[in-house]
CSV table of C-alpha atoms in Angstrom, one decimal:
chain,number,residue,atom,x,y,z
A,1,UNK,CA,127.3,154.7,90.8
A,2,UNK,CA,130.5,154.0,89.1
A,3,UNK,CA,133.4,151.6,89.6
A,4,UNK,CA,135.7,153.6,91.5
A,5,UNK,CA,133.0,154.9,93.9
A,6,UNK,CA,131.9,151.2,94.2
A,7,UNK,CA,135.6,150.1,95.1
A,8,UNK,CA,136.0,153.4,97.6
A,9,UNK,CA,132.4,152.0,99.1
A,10,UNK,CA,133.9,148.8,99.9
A,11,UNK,CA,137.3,149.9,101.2
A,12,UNK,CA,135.6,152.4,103.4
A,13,UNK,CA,133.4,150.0,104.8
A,14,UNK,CA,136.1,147.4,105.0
A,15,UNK,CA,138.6,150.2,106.8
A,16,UNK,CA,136.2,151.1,109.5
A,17,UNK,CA,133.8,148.5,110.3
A,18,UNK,CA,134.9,147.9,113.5
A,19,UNK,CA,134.7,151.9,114.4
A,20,UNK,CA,131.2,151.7,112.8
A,21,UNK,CA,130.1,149.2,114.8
A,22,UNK,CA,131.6,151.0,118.3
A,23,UNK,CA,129.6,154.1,117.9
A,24,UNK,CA,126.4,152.2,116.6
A,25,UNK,CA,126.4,149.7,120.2
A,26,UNK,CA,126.4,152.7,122.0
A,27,UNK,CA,124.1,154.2,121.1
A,28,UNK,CA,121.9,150.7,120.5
A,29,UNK,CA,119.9,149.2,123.1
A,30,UNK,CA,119.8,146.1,121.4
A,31,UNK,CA,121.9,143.9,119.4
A,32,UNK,CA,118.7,144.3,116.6
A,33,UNK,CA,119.5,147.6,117.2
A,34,UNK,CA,123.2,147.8,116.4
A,35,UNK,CA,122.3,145.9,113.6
A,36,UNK,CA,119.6,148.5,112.0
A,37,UNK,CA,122.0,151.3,113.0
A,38,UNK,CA,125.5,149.9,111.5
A,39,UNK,CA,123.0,148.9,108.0
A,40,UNK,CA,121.4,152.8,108.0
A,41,UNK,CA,125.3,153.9,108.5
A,42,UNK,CA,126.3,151.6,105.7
A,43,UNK,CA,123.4,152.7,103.2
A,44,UNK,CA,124.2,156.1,104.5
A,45,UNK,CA,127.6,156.0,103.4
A,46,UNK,CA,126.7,155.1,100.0
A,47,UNK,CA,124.2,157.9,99.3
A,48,UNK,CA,126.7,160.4,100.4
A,49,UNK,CA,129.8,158.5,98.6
A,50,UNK,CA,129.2,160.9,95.3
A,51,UNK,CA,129.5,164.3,97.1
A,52,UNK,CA,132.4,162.8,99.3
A,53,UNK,CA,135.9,164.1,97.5
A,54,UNK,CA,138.5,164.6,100.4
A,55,UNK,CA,140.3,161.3,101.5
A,56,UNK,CA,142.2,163.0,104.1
A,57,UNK,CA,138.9,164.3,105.7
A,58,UNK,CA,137.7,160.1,105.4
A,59,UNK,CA,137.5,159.9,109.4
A,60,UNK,CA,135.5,163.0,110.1
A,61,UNK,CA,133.1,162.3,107.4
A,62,UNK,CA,132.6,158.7,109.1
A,63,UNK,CA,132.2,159.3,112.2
A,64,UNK,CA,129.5,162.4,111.4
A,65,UNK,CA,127.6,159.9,109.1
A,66,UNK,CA,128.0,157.6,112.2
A,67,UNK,CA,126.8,160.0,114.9
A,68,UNK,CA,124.3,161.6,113.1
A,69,UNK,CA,122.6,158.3,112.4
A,70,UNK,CA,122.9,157.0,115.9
A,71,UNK,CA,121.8,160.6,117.2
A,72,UNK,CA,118.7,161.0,114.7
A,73,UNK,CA,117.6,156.9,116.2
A,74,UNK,CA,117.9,158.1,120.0
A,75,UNK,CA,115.6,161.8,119.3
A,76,UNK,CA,113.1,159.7,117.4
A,77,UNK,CA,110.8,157.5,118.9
A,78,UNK,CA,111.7,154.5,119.8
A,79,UNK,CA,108.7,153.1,118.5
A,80,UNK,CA,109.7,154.0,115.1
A,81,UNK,CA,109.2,151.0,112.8
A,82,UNK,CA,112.7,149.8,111.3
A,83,UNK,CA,111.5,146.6,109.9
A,84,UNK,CA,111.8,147.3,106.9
A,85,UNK,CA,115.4,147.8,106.8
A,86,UNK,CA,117.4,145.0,105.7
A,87,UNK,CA,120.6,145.3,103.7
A,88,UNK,CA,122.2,141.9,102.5
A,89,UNK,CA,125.6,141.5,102.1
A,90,UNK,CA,126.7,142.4,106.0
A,91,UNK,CA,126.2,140.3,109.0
A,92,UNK,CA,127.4,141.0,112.9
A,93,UNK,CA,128.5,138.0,114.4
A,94,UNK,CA,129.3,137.3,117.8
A,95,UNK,CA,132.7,135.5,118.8
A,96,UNK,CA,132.8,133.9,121.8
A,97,UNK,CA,135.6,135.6,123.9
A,98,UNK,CA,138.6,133.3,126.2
A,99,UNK,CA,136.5,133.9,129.3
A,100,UNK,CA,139.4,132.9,131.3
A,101,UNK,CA,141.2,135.8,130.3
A,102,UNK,CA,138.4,138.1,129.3
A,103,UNK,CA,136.0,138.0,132.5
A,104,UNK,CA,137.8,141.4,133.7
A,105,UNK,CA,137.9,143.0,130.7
A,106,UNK,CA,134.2,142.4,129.8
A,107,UNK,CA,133.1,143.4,132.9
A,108,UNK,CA,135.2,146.7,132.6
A,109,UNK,CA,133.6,147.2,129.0
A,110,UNK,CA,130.2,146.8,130.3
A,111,UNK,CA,130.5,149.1,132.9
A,112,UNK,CA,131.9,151.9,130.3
A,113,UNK,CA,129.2,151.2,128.0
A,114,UNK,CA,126.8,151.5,131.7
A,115,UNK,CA,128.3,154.8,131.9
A,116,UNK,CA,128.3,155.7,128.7
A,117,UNK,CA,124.3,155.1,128.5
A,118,UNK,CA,124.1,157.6,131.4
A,119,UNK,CA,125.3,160.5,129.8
A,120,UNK,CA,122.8,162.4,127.1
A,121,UNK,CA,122.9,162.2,123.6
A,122,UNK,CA,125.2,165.4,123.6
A,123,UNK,CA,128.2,164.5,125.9
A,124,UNK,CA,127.4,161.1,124.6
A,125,UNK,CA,128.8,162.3,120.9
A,126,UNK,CA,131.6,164.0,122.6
A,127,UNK,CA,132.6,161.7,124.7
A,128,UNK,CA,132.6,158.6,122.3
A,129,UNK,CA,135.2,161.1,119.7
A,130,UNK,CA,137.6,161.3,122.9
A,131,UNK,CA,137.3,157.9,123.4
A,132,UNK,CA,137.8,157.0,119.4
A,133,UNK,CA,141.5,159.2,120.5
A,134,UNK,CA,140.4,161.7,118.0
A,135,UNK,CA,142.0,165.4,118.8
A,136,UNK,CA,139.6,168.5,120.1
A,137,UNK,CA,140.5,170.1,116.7
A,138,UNK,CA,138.9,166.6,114.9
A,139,UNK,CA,135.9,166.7,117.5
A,140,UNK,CA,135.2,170.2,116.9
A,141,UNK,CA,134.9,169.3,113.0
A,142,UNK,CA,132.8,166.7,113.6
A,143,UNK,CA,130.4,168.0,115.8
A,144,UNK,CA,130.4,171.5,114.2
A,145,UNK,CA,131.3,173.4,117.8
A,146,UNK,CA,134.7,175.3,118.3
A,147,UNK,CA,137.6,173.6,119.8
A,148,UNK,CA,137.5,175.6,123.9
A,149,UNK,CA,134.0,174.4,123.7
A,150,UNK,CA,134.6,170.9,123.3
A,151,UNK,CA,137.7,171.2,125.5
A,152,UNK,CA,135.3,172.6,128.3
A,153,UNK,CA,132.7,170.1,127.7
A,154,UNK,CA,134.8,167.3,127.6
A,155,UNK,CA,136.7,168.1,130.9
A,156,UNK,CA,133.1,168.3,132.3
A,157,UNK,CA,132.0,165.0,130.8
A,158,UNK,CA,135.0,162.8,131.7
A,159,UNK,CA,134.6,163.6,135.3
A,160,UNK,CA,131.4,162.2,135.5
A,161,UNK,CA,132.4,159.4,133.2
A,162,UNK,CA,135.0,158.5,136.0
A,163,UNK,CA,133.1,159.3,138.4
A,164,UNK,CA,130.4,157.0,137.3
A,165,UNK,CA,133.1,154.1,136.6
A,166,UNK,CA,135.2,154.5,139.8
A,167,UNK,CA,131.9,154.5,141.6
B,1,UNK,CA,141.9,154.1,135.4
B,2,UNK,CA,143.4,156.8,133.2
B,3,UNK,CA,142.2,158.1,130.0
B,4,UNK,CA,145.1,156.0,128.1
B,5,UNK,CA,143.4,152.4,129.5
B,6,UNK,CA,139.8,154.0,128.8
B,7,UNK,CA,140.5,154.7,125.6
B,8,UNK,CA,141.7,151.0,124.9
B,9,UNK,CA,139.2,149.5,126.6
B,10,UNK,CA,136.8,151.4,124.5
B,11,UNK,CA,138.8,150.7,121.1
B,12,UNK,CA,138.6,147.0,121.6
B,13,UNK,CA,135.4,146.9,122.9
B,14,UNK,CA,133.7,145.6,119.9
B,15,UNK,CA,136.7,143.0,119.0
B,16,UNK,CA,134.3,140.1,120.2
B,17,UNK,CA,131.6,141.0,117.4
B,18,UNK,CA,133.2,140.5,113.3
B,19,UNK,CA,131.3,142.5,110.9
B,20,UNK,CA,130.9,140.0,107.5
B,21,UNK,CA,131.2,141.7,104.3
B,22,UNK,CA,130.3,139.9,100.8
B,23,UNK,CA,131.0,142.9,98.6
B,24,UNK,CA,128.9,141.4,95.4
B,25,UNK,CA,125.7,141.1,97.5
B,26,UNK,CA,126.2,144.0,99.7
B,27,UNK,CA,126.3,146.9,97.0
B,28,UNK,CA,123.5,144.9,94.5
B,29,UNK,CA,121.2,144.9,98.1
B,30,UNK,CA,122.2,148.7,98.7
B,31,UNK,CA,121.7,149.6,94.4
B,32,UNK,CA,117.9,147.8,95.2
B,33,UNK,CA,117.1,149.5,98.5
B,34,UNK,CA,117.6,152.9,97.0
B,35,UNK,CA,116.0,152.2,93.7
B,36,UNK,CA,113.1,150.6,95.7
B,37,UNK,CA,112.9,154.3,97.8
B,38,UNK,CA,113.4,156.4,94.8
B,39,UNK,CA,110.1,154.5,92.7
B,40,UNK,CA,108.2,154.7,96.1
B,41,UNK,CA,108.7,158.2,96.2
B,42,UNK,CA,107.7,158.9,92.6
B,43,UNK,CA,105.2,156.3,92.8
B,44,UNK,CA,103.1,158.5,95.5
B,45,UNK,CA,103.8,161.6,93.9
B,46,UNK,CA,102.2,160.2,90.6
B,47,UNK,CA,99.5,158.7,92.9
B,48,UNK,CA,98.6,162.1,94.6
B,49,UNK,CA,99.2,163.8,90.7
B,50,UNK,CA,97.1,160.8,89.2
B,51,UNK,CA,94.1,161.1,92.3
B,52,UNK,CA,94.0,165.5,92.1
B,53,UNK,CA,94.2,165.2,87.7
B,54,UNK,CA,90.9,162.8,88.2
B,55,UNK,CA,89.1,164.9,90.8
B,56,UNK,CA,89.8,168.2,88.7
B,57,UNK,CA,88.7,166.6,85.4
B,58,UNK,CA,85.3,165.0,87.7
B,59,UNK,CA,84.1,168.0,89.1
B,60,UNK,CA,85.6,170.1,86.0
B,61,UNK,CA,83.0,168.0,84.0
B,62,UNK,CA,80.2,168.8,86.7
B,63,UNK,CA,81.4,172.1,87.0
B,64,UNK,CA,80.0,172.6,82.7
B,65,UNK,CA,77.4,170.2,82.7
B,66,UNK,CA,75.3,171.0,86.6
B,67,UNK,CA,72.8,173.6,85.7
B,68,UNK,CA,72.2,174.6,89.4
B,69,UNK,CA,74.3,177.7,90.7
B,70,UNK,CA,75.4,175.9,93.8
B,71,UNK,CA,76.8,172.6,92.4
B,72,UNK,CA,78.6,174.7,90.1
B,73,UNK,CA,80.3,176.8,93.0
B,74,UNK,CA,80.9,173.6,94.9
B,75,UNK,CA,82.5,171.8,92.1
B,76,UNK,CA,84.7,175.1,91.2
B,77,UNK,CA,85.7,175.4,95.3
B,78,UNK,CA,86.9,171.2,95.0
B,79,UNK,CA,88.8,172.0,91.7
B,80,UNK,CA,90.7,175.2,93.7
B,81,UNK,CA,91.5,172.7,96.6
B,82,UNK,CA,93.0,170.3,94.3
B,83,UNK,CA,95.0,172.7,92.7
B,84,UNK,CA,95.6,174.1,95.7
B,85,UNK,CA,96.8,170.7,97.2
B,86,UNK,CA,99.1,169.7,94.0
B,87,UNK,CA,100.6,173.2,94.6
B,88,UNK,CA,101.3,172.9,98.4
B,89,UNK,CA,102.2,169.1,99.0
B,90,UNK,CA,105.5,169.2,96.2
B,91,UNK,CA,106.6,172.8,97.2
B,92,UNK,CA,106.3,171.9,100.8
B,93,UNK,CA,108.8,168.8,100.4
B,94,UNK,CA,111.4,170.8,97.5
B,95,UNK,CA,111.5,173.7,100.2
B,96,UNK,CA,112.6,170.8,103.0
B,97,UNK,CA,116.5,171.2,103.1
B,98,UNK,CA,118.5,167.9,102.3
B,99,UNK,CA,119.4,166.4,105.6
B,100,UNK,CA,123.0,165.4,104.5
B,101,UNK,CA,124.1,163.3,107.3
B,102,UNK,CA,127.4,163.9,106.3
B,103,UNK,CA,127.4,167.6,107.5
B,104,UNK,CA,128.5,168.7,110.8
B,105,UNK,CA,126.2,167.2,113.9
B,106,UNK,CA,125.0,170.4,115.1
B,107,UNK,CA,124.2,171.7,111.7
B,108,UNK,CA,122.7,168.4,110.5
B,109,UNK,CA,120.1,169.0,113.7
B,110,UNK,CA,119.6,172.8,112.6
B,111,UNK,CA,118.3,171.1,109.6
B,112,UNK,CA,116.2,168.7,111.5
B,113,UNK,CA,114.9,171.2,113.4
B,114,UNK,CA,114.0,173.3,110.4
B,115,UNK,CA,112.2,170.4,108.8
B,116,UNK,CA,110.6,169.5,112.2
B,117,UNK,CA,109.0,173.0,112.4
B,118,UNK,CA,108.0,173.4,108.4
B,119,UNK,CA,106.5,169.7,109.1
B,120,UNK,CA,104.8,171.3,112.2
B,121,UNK,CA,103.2,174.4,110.1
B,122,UNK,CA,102.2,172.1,106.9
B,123,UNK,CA,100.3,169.9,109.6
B,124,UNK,CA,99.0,172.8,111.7
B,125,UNK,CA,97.2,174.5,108.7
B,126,UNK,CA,96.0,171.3,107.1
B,127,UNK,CA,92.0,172.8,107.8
B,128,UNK,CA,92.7,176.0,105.9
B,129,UNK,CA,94.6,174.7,102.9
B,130,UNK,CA,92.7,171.2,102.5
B,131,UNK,CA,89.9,170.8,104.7
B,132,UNK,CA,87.8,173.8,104.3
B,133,UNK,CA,87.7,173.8,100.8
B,134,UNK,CA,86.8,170.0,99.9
B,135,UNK,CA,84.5,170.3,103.2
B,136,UNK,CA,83.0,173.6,101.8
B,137,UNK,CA,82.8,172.5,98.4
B,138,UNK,CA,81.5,169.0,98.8
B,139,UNK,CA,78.4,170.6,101.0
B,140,UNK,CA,77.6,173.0,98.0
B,141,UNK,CA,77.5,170.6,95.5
B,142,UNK,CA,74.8,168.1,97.5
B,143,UNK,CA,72.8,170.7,98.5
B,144,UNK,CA,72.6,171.9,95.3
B,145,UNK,CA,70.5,168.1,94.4
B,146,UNK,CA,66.9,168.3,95.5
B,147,UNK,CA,67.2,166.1,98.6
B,148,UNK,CA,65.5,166.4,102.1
B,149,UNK,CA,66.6,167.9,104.6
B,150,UNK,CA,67.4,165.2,106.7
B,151,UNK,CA,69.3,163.6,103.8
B,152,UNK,CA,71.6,166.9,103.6
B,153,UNK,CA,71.9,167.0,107.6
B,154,UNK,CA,72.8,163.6,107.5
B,155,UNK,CA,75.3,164.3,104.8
B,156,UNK,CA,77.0,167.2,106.8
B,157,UNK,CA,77.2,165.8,109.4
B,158,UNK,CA,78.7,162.4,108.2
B,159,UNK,CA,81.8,165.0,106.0
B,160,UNK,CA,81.7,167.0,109.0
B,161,UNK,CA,83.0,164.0,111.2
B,162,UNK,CA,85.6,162.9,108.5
B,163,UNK,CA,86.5,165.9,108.3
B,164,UNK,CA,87.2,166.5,112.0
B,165,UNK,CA,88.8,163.0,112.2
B,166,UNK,CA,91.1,164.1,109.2
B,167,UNK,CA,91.7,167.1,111.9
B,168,UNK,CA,92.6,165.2,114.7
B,169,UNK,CA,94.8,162.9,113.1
B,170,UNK,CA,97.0,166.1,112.3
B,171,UNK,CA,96.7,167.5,115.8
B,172,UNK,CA,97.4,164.3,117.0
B,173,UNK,CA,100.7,163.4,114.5
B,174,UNK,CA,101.8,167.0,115.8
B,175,UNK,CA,101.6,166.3,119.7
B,176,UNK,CA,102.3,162.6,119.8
B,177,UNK,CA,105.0,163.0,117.5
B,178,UNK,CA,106.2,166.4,115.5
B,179,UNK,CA,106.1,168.3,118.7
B,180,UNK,CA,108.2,166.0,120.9
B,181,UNK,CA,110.9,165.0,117.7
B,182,UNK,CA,111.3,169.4,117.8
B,183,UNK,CA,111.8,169.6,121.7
B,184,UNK,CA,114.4,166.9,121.7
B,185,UNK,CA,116.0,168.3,118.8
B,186,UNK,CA,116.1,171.6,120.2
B,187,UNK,CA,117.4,170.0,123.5
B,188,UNK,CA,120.1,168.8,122.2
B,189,UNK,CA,121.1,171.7,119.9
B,190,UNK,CA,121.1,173.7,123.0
B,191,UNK,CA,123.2,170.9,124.8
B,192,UNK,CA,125.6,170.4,122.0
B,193,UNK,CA,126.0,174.7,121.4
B,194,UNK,CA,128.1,177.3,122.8
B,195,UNK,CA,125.8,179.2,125.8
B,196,UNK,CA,125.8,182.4,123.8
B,197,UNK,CA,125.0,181.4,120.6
B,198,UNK,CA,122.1,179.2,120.8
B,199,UNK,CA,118.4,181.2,122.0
């Protein structure tokens, strides 16, 4: 790979780690899991770097890489042995949060991420674009279904999402 | 809540986790993983190319120097099965479409599915395109050698259960694993498509 794509590589992982790691926790049961799915992300990323030419398409391609990763983990067994797949070079840490001023919000979080893990793997995807703010015309490139569809899904979904969070 | 504070919630939901990055070591570990994949790869293709050449060039050998009819037939059926085996195995994985996991989700699991199903076939016919003919040819060429009869029943029976083990472990990889890996696919294929144009 050459120098340029090697510098896009790092800016694109630089630019969206943080949206990386959103769609890998939630689909992870684990924080070993979120681990093994943001790395598979990453190294997928770079094995589809050379075919990648449109910049202004940079968030679709993402978050297809993302969700196709996360999606292919949750079909397969979850025996599947990921041992051996350790990248160097990026770490997760946890920062402890003001709990003081936090309690609320982290209990709010973990009740969407509850809900969240109730839905299937399908609204799941949709429901995680909505939630990144991304536009039905963005979802339906993503996911590869026209834009009423997703509209009609996504009215669906939300309604149990709320339902499950006002509940 | 409304969608507005949902969304928010959800886009700083990960702020109390920081993802490290050390450029240098990340792309030479990324450079070694893949090259590490790539010789694996090539490493059992030579391995399967290496074992077939030496079984070909075995029973080739056998096949000129046996003077009994029989161990000549059996070596000639174990010299079609290799060829037939370094024929099927490489064809079977170019004709598997590249999953790019950068396509579209519901065409990425098209592809799955695709690959799920040829997977399914390859498996399903192992005892036509590999068993049979080693199992057929290896009981030519012993009985072809003037052993007694239990020897030879003792024989068949010991290929016959490796053979049939071979078999189930197939069977088995298809239910325990192919089968279920294609219905969840297909589930959510059907859960992600528009009602009229999935069947």
């Amino acid at each position: 790979m050459d120098e340029d794509l090697k510098l896009l590589f790092l800016k694109i992982i630089e630019n969206n780690r943080q949206k990386i790691l959103r769609i890998c926790q939630a689909y992870a049961r684990n924080k070993e899991d979120q681990k093994d799915l943001y790395q598979e992300v990453v190294l997928n990323i770079w094995k589809s770097l050379p075919s990648f030419r449109q910049e202004a398409m940079i968030n679709t391609w993402i978050y297809r890489i993302s969700l196709n990763i996360c999606m292919r983990f949750s079909i397969k067994s979850k025996k599947e042995n990921r041992a051996n797949f350790a990248i160097e070079g990026i770490s997760i840490l946890d920062e402890s949060r003001d709990l003081q001023i936090n309690i609320e919000t982290n209990e709010k979080i973990n009740q969407l991420y509850a809900c969240i893990a109730k839905l299937d793997d399908a609204e799941k995807s949709l429901v995680l674009l909505f939630l990144e703010d991304l536009s039905h015309r963005a979802i339906s490139d993503i996911t590869g279904i026209t834009e009423n569809h997703v509209a009609v899904k996504l009215s669906r979904i939300k309604k149990k999402l709320f339902n499950c969070i006002n509940n | 809540m409304d969608e507005n504070i949902l969304k928010q919630l959800w886009l700083n939901s990960c702020n109390d986790q920081q993802v490290e990055i050390n450029p240098e070591k990340l792309i030479l570990s990324i450079s070694q993983k893949i090259n590490n994949i790539e010789k694996s790869v090539r490493r059992r293709d030579r391995r399967e190319i290496f074992i077939a050449a030496c079984m070909i060039l075995l029973f080739g050998w056998w096949l000129i120097i046996m003077p009994h009819l029989l161990s000549k037939i059996g070596a000639a059926i174990i010299i079609a099965g290799c060829v037939l085996v370094m024929i099927r195995l490489p064809l079977a994985r170019r004709n598997n479409i590249k999953k790019d996991t950068a396509s579209a989700i519901n065409y990425h699991l098209m592809v799955s599915l695709q690959s799920v199903k040829r997977q399914i076939k390859l498996l399903d016919t192992v005892a036509w395109w590999y068993l049979l003919p080693f199992f057929a040819g290896a009981i030519c060429f012993y009985y072809s050698f003037p052993v007694s009869f239990t020897s030879k029943a003792i024989y068949t029976i010991t290929v016959a259960i490796l053979y049939g083990y071979i078999y189930y472990i197939n069977k088995r990889e298809i239910t325990k694993v192919l089968k279920p890996l294609e219905q969840n696919i297909s589930k959510l294929l059907h859960e992600l498509s528009e009602p009229e144009s999935y069947n």
